Structure formats: C-alpha cells, structure tokens
GROMACS .gro file of C-alpha atoms in nm:
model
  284
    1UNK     CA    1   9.642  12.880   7.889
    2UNK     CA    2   9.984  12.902   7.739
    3UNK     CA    3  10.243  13.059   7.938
    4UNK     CA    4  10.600  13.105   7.719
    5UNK     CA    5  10.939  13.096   7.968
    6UNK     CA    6  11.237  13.294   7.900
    7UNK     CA    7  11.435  13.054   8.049
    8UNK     CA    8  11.456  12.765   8.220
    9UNK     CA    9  11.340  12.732   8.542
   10UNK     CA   10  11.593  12.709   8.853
   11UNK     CA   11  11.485  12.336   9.021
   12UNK     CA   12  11.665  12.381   9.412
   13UNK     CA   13  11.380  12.664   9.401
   14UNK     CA   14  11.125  12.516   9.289
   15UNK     CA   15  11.210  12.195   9.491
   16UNK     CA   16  11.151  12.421   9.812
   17UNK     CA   17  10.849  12.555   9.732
   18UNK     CA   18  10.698  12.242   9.637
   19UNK     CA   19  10.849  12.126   9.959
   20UNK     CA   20  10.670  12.402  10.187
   21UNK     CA   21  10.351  12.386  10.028
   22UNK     CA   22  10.346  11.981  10.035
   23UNK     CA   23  10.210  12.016  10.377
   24UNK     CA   24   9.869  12.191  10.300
   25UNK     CA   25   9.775  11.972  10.011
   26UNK     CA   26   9.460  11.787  10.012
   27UNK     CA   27   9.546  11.512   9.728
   28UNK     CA   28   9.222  11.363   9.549
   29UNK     CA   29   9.149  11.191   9.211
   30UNK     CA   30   8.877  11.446   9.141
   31UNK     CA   31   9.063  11.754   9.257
   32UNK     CA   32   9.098  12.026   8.973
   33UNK     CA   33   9.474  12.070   8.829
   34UNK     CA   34   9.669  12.313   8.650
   35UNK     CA   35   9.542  12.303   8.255
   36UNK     CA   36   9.865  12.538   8.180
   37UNK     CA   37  10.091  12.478   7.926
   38UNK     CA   38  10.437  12.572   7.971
   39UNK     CA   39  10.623  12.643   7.649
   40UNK     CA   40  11.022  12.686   7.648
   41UNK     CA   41  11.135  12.765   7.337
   42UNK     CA   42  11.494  12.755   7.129
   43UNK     CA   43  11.639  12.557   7.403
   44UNK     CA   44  12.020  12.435   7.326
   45UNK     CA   45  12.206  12.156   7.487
   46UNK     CA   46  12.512  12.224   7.682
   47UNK     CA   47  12.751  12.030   7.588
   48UNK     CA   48  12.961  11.939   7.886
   49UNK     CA   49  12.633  11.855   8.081
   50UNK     CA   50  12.547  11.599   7.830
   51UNK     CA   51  12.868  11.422   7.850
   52UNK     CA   52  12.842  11.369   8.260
   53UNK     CA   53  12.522  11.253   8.180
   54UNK     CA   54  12.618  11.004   7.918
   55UNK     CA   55  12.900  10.906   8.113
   56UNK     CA   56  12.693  10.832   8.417
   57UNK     CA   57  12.436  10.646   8.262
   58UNK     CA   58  12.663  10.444   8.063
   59UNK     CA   59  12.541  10.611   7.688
   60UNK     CA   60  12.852  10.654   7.469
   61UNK     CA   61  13.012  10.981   7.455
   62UNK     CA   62  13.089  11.205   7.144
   63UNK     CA   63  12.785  11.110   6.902
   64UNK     CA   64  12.586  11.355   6.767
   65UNK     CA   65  12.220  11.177   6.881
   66UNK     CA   66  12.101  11.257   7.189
   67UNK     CA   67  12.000  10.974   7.441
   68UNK     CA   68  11.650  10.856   7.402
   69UNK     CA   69  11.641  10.961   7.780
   70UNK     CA   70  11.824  11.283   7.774
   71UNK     CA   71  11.468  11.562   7.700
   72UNK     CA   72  11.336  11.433   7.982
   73UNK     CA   73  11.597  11.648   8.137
   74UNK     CA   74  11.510  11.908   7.986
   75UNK     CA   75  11.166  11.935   8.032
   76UNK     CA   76  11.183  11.812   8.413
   77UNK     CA   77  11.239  12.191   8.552
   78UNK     CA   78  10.906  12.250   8.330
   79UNK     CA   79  10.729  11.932   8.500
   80UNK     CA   80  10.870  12.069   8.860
   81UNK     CA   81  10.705  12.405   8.772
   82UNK     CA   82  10.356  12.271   8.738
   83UNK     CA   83  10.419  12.025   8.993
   84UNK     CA   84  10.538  12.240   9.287
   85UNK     CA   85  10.265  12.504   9.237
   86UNK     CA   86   9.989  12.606   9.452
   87UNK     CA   87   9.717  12.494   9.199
   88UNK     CA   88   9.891  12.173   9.174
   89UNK     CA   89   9.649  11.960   9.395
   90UNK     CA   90   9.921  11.653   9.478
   91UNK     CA   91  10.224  11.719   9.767
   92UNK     CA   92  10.532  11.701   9.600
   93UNK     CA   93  10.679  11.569   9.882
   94UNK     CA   94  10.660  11.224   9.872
   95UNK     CA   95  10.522  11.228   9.483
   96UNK     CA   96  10.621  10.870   9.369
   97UNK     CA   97  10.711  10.820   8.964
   98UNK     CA   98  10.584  10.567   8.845
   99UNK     CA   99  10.625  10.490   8.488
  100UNK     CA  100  10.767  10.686   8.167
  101UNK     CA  101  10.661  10.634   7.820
  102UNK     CA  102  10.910  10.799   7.611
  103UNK     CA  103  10.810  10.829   7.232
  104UNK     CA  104  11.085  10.957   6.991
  105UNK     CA  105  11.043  10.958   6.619
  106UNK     CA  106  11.367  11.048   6.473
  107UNK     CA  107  11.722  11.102   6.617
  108UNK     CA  108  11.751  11.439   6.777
  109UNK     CA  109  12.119  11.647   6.710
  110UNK     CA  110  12.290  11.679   7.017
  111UNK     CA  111  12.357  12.048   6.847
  112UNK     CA  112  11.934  12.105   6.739
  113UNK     CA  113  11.717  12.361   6.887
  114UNK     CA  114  11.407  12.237   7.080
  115UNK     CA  115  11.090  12.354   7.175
  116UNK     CA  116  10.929  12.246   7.478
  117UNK     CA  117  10.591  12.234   7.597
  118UNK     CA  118  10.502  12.040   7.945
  119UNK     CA  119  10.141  12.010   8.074
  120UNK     CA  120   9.955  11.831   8.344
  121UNK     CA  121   9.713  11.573   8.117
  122UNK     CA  122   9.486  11.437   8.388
  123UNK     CA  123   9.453  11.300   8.731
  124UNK     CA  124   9.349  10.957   8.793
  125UNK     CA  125   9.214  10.745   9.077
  126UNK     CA  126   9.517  10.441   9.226
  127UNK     CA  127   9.428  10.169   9.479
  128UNK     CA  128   9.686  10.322   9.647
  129UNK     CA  129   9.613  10.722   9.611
  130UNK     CA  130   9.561  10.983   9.299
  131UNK     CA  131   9.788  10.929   8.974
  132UNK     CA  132   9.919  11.280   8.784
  133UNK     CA  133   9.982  11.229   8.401
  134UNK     CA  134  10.244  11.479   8.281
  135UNK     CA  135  10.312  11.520   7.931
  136UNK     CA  136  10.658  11.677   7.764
  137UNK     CA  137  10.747  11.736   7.379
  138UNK     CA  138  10.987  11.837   7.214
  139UNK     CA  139  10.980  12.019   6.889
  140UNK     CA  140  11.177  12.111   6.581
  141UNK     CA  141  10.944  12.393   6.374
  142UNK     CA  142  10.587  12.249   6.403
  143UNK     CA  143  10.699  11.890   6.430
  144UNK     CA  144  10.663  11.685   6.758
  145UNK     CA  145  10.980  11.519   6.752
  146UNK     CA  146  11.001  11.365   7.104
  147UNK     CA  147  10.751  11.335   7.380
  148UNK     CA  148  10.717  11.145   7.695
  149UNK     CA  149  10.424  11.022   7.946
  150UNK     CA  150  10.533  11.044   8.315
  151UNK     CA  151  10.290  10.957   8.589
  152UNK     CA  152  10.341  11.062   8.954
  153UNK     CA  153  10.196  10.874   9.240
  154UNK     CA  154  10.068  11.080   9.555
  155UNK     CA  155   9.958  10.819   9.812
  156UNK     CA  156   9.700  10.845  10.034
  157UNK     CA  157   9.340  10.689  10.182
  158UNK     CA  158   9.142  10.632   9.907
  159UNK     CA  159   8.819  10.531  10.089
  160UNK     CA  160   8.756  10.244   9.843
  161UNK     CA  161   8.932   9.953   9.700
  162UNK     CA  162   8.778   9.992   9.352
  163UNK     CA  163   9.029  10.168   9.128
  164UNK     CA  164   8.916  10.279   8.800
  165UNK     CA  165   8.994  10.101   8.450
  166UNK     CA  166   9.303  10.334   8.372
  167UNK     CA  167   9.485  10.255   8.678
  168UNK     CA  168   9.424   9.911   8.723
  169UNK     CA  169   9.605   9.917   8.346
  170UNK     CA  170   9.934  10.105   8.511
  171UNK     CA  171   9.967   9.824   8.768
  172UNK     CA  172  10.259   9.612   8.656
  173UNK     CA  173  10.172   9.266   8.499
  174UNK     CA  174  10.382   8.990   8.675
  175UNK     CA  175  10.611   8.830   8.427
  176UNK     CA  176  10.861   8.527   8.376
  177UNK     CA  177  11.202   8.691   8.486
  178UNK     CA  178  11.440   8.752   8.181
  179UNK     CA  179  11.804   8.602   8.176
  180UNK     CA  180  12.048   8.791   8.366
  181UNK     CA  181  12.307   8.952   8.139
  182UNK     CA  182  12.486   9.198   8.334
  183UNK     CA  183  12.541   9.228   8.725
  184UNK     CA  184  12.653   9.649   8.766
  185UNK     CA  185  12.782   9.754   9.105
  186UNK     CA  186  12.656  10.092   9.221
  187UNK     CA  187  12.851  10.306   9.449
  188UNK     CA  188  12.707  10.555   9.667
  189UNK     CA  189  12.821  10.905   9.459
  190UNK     CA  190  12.555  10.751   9.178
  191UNK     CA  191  12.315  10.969   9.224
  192UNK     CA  192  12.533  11.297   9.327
  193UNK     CA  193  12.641  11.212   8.937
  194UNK     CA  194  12.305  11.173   8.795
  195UNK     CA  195  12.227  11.510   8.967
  196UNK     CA  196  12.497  11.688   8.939
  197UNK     CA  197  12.417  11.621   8.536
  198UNK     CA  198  12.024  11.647   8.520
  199UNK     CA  199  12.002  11.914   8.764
  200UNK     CA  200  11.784  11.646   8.954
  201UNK     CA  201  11.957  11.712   9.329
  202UNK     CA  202  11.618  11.583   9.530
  203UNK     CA  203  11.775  11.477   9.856
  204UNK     CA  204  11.646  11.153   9.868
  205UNK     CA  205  11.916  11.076   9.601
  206UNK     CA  206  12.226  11.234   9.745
  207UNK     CA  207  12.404  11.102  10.121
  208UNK     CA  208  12.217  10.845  10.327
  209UNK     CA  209  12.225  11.139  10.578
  210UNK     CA  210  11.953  11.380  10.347
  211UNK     CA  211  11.737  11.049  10.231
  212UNK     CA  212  11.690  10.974  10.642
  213UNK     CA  213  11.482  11.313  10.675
  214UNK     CA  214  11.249  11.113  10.411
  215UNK     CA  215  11.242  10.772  10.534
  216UNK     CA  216  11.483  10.627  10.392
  217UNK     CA  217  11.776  10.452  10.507
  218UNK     CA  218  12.003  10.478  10.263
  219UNK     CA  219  11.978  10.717   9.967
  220UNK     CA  220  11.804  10.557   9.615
  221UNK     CA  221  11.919  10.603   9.324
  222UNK     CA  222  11.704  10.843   9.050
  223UNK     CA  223  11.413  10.648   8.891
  224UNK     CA  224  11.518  10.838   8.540
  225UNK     CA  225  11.910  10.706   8.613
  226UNK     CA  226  11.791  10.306   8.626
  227UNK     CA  227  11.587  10.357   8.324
  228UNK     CA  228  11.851  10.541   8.124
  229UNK     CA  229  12.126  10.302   8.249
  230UNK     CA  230  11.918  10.022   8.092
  231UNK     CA  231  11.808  10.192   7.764
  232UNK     CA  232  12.217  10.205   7.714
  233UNK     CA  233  12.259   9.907   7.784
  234UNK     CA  234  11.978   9.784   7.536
  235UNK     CA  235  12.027  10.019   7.286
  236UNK     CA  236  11.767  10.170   7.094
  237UNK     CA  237  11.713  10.224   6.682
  238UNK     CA  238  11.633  10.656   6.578
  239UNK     CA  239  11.251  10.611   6.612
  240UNK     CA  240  11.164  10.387   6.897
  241UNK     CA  241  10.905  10.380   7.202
  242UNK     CA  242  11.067  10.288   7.560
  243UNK     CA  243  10.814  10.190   7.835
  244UNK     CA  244  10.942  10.183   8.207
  245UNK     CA  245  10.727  10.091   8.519
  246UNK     CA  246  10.920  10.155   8.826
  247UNK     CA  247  10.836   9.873   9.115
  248UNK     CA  248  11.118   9.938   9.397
  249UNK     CA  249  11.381  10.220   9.491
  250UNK     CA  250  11.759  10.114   9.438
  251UNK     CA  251  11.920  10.135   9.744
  252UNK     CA  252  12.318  10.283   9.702
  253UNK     CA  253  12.536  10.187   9.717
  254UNK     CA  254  12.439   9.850   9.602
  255UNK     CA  255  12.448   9.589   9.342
  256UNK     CA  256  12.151   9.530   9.100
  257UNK     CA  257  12.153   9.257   8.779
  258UNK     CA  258  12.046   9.383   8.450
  259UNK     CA  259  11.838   9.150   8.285
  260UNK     CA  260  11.689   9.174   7.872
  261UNK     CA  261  11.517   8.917   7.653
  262UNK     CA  262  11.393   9.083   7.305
  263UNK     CA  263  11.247   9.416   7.347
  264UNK     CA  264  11.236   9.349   7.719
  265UNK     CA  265  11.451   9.434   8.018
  266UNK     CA  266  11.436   9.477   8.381
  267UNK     CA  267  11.637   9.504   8.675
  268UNK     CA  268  11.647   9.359   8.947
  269UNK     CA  269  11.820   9.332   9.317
  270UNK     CA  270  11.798   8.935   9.440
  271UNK     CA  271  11.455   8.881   9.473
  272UNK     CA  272  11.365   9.223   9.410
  273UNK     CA  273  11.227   9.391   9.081
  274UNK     CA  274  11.343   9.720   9.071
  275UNK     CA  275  11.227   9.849   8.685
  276UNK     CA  276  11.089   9.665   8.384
  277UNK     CA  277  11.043   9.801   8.052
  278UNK     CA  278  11.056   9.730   7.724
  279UNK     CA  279  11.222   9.893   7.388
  280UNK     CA  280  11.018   9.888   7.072
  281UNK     CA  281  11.122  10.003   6.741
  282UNK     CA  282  10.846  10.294   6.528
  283UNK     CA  283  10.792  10.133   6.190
  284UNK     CA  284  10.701  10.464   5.975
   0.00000   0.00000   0.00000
C-alpha cells in the first residue's frame, strides 16, 4: 500500500507515541511489519536548516551539493512514522541503529525538489534480538537519485544462539586500526546542535539529565552526527556509496580520534571503536 503525505510529519509526536506504545510490544524476527510505503513528494530544503547542519557536522557551508548525509534527514520523520506505529512490531524505545548504507548517484542541488518514499524492507533474526531494514529514496522525476539502508536493532531473548546468514553478515569484522589523523573534542551542546538541525531531539542526545531516564549516564551523541562528521572529514566524489556500522555510543562531552586509511575510516575513543565505515566511489 502506498500512502502519499501532505507534509512532513511532526517527530516530538511521533517520538511520544512510539514512546507509549514501546511498552506493549512483543518484538520477534518472524513478527509481521508494516508493508506501507510512505511517499512525500516535492519536498524543498530549507535553507537555514541546512547550514546548522553543515556547520555542526563540519560539511562546508554555501555549496550548492547537498551532504551525502543530509536526505537521511529528510526521510527520518518518514522512518519515525512507520517505526512508532502500532503495526510496527519492534519498541521504539530502546531501538538501537545499527548501520547505514547510503547510496547516492549524482550530486543533489541544495535548491532540487525530492521525492521521498520510506518503507520497512524486512525483519531479520540478531544473536542479540530482531533486526528492522528501513529503506529511503530520494527522487528527481522517475529517477532514484539517493537511497539509504538503515537497520534498527530491538534487543531481546532470542531463545537460540544460532543467528541466521544475513545477520551474522551485519556483525562488524574486526580490523587492523587505521592511523589516527584527527583527535576532535566534543562538547556537551553537540547533540542539542545536531537536533536542533535534523529535527532529531530523542532525549538520549540532549542533557545528561534526559539520557539518565534511559540508562545512560551521560547523553551520546546522534549515531547519524558521528557518521556525517566523518564523511566531512573524508570527503566524498558526486556518486559514491558510504557504509557505517555503529559499535559504541559517544559519550559528551568527550574526546574521540578520527582515524582514515583509503576508503576507510573509523572513530574511535582510547580503546574504544565507536563507528567504522568506509567511502567508495560509483564508477558509471
């Protein structure tokens, strides 16, 4: 079923009823799952928002290209949508991402008009719970222009060790650590920023006071913020496919080393991998 949105949903709503129902979900691999597709169309960006956001993530302001990263934003309050319903069989509360494949073929004009369509693409068994699979694109006309991956983690007792072959193949692969190139101090207002410009204002990001309620003793910073912050400081060609596993939350205010060999970076905090991904360049 396609289901076409005037306008883009409001995510401190949909954050609270994902929130209330969390509590009466039943999370399991096999459980059924929305098969909607959610369709935004002739969405513009503002302007102003995408500067904050550049500016917090460290992209350079002014050009006309939008940030490898940046539709992500725009199709989260899509993802939240699907996410926080009732059919939706995982909690959002304590929904973990996990990893982001983001595949863009072409520079997109900061000034374009997009399409968007987000849908749930399966659920998968994890050693450690049930995986979601969302999917986002971004169109111009008929042409997929942009489109990203994200899977969501929902922990719970799985009854079994055994996983199956997809997510043993999301687990990350231990590697040689790659030469340090940057160290990047992180102050605590980080991710009031990063919301404050994605719209992304979970409280687990915003005053160590909020991320308590949630376990945490300080707040983290946004999974989508480290990634971006490293894709800028890589840099990435027009048509390119970015890969990101997340391992560990960033604590903030903190300091974290930014690390890149190749296509590859990571970062890390002392012994601690945080994210590791890897930029590669679409030969057409």
């Amino acid at each position: 079923m396609i289901i076409t949105l005037a306008q883009t949903p409001s995510l401190p709503t949909l954050l609270a009823r994902g929130a209330l129902l969390s509590p009466f979900k039943r999370p399991h691999s096999d459980a059924e799952f929305p098969r909607t597709r959610l369709v935004l169309p002739g969405v513009r960006v503002d302007l102003a928002r995408l500067a904050a956001y550049e500016r917090v993530c460290g992209f350079a302001t002014g050009d006309d290209a939008l940030p490898v990263t940046y539709p992500h934003v725009l199709g989260f309050p899509l993802a939240m949508r699907l996410m926080s319903g009732r059919d939706f069989p995982l909690p959002l509360l304590g929904l973990v991402h996990t990893s982001i494949e983001i595949t863009q073929r072409r520079a997109l004009a900061a000034t374009g008009e997009y399409d968007l369509t987000v849908y749930v693409d399966e659920l998968v068994p994890h050693r450690r719970g049930t995986e979601a699979a969302v999917v986002s694109e971004a169109r111009v006309g008929d042409e997929v222009v942009w489109e990203s991956r994200s899977t969501y983690l929902a922990r719970h007792r799985t009854g079994s060790r055994t996983t199956s072959d997809a997510a043993e193949r999301k687990e990350p692969v231990e590697r040689k650590p790659l030469p340090a190139l940057a160290e990047w101090r992180l102050a605590g207002d980080v991710g009031r920023r990063y919301g404050a410009a994605s719209g992304d204002r979970n409280p687990i990001h915003l005053h160590p006071l909020t991320a308590r309620l949630f376990g945490f003793p300080r707040a983290i910073a946004h999974g989508m913020w480290t990634v971006a912050r490293c894709v800028a400081a890589h840099g990435t060609p027009a048509a390119v496919l970015v890969r990101a596993g997340f391992r560990a939350p960033v604590p903030l205010p903190g300091t974290v080393t930014y690390a890149a060999e190749g296509g590859l970076f990571e970062l890390r905090g002392g012994d601690r991998v945080h994210v590791t991904g890897g930029v590669y360049p679409l030969v057409s």
